[in-house]
mmCIF file of C-alpha atoms and ligand atoms in Angstrom:
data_model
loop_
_atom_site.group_PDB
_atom_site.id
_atom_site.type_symbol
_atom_site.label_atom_id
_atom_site.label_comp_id
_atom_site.label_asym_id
_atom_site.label_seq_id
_atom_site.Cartn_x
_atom_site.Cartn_y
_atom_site.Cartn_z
ATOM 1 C CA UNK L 1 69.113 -13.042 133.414
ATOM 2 C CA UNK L 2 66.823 -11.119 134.807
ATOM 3 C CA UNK L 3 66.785 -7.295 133.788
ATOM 4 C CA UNK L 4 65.660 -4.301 135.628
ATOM 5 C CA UNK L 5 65.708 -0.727 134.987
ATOM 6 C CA UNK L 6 65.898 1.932 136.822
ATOM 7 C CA UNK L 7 65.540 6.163 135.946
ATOM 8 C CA UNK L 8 63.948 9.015 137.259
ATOM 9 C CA UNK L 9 62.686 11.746 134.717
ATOM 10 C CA UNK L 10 60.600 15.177 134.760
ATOM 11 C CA UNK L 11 56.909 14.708 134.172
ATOM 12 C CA UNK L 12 57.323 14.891 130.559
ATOM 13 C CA UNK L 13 59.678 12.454 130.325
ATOM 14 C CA UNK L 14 63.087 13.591 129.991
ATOM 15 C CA UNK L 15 66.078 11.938 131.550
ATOM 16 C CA UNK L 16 68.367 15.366 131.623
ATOM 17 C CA UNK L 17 67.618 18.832 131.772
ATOM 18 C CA UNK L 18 68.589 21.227 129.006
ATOM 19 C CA UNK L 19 72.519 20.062 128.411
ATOM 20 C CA UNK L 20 72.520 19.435 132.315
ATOM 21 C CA UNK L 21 74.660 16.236 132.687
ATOM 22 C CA UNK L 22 74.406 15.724 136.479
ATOM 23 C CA UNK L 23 70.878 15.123 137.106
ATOM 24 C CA UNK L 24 71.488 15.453 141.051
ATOM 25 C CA UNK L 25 70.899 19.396 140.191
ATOM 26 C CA UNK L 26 66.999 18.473 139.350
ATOM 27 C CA UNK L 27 65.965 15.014 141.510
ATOM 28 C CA UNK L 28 65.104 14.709 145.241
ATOM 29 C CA UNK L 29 66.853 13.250 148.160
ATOM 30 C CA UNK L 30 64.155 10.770 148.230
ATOM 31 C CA UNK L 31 64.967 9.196 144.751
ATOM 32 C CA UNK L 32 68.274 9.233 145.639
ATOM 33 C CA UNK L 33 67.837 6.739 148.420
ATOM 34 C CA UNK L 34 65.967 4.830 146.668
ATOM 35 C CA UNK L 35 68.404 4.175 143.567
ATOM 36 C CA UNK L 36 71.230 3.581 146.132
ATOM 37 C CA UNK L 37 69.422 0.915 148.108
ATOM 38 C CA UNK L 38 68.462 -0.874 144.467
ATOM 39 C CA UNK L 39 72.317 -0.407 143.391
ATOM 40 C CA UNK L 40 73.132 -2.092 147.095
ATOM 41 C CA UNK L 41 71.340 -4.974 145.993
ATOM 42 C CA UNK L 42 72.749 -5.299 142.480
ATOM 43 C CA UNK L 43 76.269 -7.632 141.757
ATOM 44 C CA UNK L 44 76.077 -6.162 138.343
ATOM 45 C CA UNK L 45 75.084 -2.642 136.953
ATOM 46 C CA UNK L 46 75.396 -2.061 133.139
ATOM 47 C CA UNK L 47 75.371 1.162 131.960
ATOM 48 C CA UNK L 48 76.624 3.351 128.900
ATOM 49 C CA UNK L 49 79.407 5.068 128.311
ATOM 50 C CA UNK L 50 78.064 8.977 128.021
ATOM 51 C CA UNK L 51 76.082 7.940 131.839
ATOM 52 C CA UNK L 52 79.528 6.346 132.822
ATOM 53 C CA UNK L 53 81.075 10.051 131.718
ATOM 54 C CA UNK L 54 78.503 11.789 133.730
ATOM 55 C CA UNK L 55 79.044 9.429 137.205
ATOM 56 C CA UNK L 56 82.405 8.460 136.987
ATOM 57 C CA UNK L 57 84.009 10.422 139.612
ATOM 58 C CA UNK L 58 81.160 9.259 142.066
ATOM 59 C CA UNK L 59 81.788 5.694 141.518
ATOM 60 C CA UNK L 60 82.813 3.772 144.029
ATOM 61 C CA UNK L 61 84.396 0.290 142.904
ATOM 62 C CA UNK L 62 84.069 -2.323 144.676
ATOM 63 C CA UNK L 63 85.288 -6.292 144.498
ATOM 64 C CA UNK L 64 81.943 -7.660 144.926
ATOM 65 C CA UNK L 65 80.064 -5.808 142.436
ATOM 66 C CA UNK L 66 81.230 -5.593 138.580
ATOM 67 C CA UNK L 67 79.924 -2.030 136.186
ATOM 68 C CA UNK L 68 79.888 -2.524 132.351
ATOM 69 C CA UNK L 69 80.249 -0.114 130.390
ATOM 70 C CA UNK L 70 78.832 -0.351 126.687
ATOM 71 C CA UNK L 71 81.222 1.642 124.443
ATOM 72 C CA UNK L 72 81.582 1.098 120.915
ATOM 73 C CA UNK L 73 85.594 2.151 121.391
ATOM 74 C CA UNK L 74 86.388 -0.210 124.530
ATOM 75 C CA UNK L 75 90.291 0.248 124.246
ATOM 76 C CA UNK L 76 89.890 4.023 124.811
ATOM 77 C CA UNK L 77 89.106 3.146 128.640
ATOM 78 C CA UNK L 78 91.552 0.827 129.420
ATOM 79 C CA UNK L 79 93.107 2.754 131.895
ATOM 80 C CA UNK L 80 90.013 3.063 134.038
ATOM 81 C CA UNK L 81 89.312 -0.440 133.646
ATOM 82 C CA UNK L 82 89.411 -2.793 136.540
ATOM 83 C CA UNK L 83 88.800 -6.104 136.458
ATOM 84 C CA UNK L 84 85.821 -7.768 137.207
ATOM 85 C CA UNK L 85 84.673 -3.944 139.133
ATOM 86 C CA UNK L 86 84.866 -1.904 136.418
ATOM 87 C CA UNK L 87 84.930 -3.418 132.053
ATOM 88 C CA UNK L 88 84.145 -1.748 129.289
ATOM 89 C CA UNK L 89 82.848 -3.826 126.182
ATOM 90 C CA UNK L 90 81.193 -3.308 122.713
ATOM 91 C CA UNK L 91 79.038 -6.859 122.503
ATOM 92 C CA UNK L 92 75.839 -6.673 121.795
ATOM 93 C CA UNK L 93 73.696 -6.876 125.416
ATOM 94 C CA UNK L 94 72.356 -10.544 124.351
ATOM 95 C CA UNK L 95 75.421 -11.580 124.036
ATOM 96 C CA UNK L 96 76.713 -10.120 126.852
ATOM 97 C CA UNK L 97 73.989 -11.051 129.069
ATOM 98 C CA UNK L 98 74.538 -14.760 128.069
ATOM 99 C CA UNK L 99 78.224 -14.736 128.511
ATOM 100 C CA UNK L 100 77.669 -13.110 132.601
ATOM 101 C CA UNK L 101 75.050 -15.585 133.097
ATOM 102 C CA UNK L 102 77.285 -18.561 133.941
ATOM 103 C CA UNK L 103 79.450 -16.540 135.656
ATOM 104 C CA UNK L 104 76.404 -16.400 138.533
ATOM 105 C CA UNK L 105 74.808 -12.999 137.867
ATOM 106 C CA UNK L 106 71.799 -13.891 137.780
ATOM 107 C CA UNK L 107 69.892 -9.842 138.385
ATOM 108 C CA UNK L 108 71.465 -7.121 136.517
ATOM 109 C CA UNK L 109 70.791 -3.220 136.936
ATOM 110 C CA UNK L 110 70.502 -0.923 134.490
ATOM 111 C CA UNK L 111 70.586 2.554 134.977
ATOM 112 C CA UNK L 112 70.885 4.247 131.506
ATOM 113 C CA UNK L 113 71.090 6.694 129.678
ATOM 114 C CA UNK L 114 68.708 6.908 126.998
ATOM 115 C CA UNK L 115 70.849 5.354 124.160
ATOM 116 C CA UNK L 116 71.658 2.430 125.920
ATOM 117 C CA UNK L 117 67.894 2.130 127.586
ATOM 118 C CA UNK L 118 67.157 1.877 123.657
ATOM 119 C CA UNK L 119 69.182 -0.996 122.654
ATOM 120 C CA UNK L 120 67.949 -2.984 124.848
ATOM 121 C CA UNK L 121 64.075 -2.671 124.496
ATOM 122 C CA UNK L 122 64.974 -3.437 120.951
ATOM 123 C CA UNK L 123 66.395 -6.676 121.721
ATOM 124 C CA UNK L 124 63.079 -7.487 124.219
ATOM 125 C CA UNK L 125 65.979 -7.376 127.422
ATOM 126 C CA UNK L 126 63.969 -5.464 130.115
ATOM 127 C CA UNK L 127 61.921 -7.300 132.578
ATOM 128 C CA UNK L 128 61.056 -4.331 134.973
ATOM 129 C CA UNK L 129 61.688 -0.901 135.429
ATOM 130 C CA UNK L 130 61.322 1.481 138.498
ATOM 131 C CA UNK L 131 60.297 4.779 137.113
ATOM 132 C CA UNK L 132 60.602 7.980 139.487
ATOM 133 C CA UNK L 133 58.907 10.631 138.069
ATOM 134 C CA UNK L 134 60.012 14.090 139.684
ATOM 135 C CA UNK L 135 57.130 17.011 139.375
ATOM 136 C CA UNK L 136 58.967 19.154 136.661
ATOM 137 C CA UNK L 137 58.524 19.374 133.190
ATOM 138 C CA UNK L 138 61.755 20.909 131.048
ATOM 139 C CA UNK L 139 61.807 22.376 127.648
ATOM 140 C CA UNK L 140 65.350 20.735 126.322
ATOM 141 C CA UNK L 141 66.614 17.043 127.437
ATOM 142 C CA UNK L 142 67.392 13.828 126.267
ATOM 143 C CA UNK L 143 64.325 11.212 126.505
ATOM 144 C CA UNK L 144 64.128 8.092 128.774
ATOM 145 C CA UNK L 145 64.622 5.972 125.570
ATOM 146 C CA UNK L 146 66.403 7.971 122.572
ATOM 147 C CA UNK L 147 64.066 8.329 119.467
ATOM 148 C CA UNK L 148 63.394 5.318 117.119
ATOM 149 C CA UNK L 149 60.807 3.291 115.813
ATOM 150 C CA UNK L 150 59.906 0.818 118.666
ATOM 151 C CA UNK L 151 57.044 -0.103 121.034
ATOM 152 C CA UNK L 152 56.538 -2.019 124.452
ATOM 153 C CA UNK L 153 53.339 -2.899 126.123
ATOM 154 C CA UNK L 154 54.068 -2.800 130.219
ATOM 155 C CA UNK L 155 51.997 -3.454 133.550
ATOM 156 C CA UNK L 156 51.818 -1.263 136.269
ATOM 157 C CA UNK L 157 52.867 -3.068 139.448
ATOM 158 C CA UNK L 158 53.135 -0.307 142.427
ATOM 159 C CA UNK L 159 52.813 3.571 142.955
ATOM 160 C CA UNK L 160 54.685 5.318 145.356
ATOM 161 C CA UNK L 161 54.555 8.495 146.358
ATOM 162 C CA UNK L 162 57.870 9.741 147.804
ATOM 163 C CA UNK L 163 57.577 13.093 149.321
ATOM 164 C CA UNK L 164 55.270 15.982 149.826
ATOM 165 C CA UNK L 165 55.797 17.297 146.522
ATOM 166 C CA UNK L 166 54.397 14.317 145.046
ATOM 167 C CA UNK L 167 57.822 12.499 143.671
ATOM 168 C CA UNK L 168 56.367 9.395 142.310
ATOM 169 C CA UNK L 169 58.179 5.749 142.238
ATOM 170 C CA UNK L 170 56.848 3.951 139.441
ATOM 171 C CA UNK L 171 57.062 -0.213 139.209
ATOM 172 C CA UNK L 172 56.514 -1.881 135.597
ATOM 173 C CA UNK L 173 56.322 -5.221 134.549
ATOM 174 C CA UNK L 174 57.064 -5.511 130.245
ATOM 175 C CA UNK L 175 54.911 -7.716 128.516
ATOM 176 C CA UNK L 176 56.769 -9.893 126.582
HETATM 177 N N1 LIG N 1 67.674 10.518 134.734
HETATM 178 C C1 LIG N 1 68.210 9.310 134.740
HETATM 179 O O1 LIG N 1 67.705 8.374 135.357
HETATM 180 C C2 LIG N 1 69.478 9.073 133.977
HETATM 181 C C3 LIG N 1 70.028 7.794 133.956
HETATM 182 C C4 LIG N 1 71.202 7.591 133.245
HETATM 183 C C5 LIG N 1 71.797 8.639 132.565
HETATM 184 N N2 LIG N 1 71.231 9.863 132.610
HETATM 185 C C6 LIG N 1 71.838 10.960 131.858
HETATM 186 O O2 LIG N 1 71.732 10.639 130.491
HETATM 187 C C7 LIG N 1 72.871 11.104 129.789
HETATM 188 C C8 LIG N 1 73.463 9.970 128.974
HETATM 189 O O3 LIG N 1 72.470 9.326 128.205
HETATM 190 P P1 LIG N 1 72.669 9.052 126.651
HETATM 191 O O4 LIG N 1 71.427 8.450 126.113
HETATM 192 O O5 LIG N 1 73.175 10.297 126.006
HETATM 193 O O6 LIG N 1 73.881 8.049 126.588
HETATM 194 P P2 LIG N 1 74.152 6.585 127.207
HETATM 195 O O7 LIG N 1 73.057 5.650 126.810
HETATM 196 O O8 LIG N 1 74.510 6.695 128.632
HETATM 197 O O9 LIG N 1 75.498 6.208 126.438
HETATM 198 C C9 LIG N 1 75.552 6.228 125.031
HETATM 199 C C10 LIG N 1 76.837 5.572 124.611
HETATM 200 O O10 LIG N 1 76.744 4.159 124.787
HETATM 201 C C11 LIG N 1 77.553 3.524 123.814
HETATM 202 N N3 LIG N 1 76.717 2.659 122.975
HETATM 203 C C12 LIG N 1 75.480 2.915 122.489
HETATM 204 N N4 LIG N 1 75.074 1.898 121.704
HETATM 205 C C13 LIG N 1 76.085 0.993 121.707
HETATM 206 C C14 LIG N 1 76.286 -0.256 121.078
HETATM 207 N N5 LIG N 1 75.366 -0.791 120.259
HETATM 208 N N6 LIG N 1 77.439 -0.923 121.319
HETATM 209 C C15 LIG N 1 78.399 -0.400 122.111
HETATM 210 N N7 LIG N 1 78.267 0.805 122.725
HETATM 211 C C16 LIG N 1 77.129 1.478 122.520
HETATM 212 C C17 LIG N 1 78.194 4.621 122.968
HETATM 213 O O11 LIG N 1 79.425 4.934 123.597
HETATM 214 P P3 LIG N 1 80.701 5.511 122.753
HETATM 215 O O12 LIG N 1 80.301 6.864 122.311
HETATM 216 O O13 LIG N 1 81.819 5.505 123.741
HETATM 217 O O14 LIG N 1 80.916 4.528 121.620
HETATM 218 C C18 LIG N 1 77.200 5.758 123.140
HETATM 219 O O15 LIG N 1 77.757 7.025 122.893
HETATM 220 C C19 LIG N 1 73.845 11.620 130.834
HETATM 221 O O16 LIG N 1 73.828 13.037 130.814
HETATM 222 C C20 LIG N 1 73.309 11.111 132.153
HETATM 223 O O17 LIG N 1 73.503 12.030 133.206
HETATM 224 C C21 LIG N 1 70.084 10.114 133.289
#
């Protein structure tokens, strides 16, 4: 399965500002259209369960497109649960990668947060990742991928700039 991921930070690389949960306060109308026209072409979006907190009264379900939510306490959601639009789950990404596969997802999204972004660099699951960097820097917020000991070697594929301000959309390729 192929994975690609997909956040916009400040220039210093932080995915919220100060304890900020809704990052439309901070990012431009330009990366805006650009996540929804990746999320259009996604059948599955993964994403975990503090980002699921932060977005979940904008989500819009829908039959033809299933959201995961990694939790480690899935029965706590089961009343937002929907089937095959809306599951929460505490497998391990491999293993829930491999058991979506045959199902015919074949592209998954993932749009975050930080803890989440983590887990799966460790496990060498991220194929690409679009990167919009807005032109701020802030003082307090959580990083792109939270704090551990890891590394990645990536290419840079493209460089868009978005606006006038000089929003940039960033395109990686991860070296495996
Ligand atoms: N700028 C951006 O592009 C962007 C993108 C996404 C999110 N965000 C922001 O980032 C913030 C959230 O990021 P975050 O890093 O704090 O959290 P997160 O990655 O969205 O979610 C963390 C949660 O995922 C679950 N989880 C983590 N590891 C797990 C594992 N091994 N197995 C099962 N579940 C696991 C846990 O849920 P439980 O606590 O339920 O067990 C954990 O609390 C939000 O404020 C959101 O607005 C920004």
């Amino acid at each position: 399965m192929k994975v690609t991921m997909v956040l916009v930070s400040s220039l210093n690389g932080k995915i919220t500002r100060d304890d900020d949960t809704n990052i439309n306060l901070w990012t431009t109308r330009e990366d805006a259209k650009f996540f929804s026209s990746l999320r259009d072409k996604h059948k599955l979006i993964i994403m975990g369960r503090k980002t699921y907190t932060s977005i979940h009264d904008k989500i819009k379900l829908q039959p033809d497109k299933l959201r995961i939510v990694l939790t480690k306490t899935p029965a706590k959601y089961s009343n937002h649960a929907k089937s095959g639009m809306l599951e929460f789950t505490n497998e391990h990404p491999t293993k829930l990668l491999k058991r979506l596969e045959p199902k015919g997802y074949k592209n998954c999204l993932l749009v975050g947060g930080g803890e989440v972004a983590r887990l799966f660099l460790q496990s060498s699951l991220i194929d690409d990742i679009y990167l919009t960097i807005e032109p701020k820097i802030f003082g307090k917020g959580k990083s792109m991928f939270a704090e551990d000991n890891f590394h990645a070697q990536l290419k840079l594929i493209s460089v868009k700039k978005l606006n006038r301000q000089g929003t940039l959309l960033l395109k990686y390729k991860f070296q495996k």
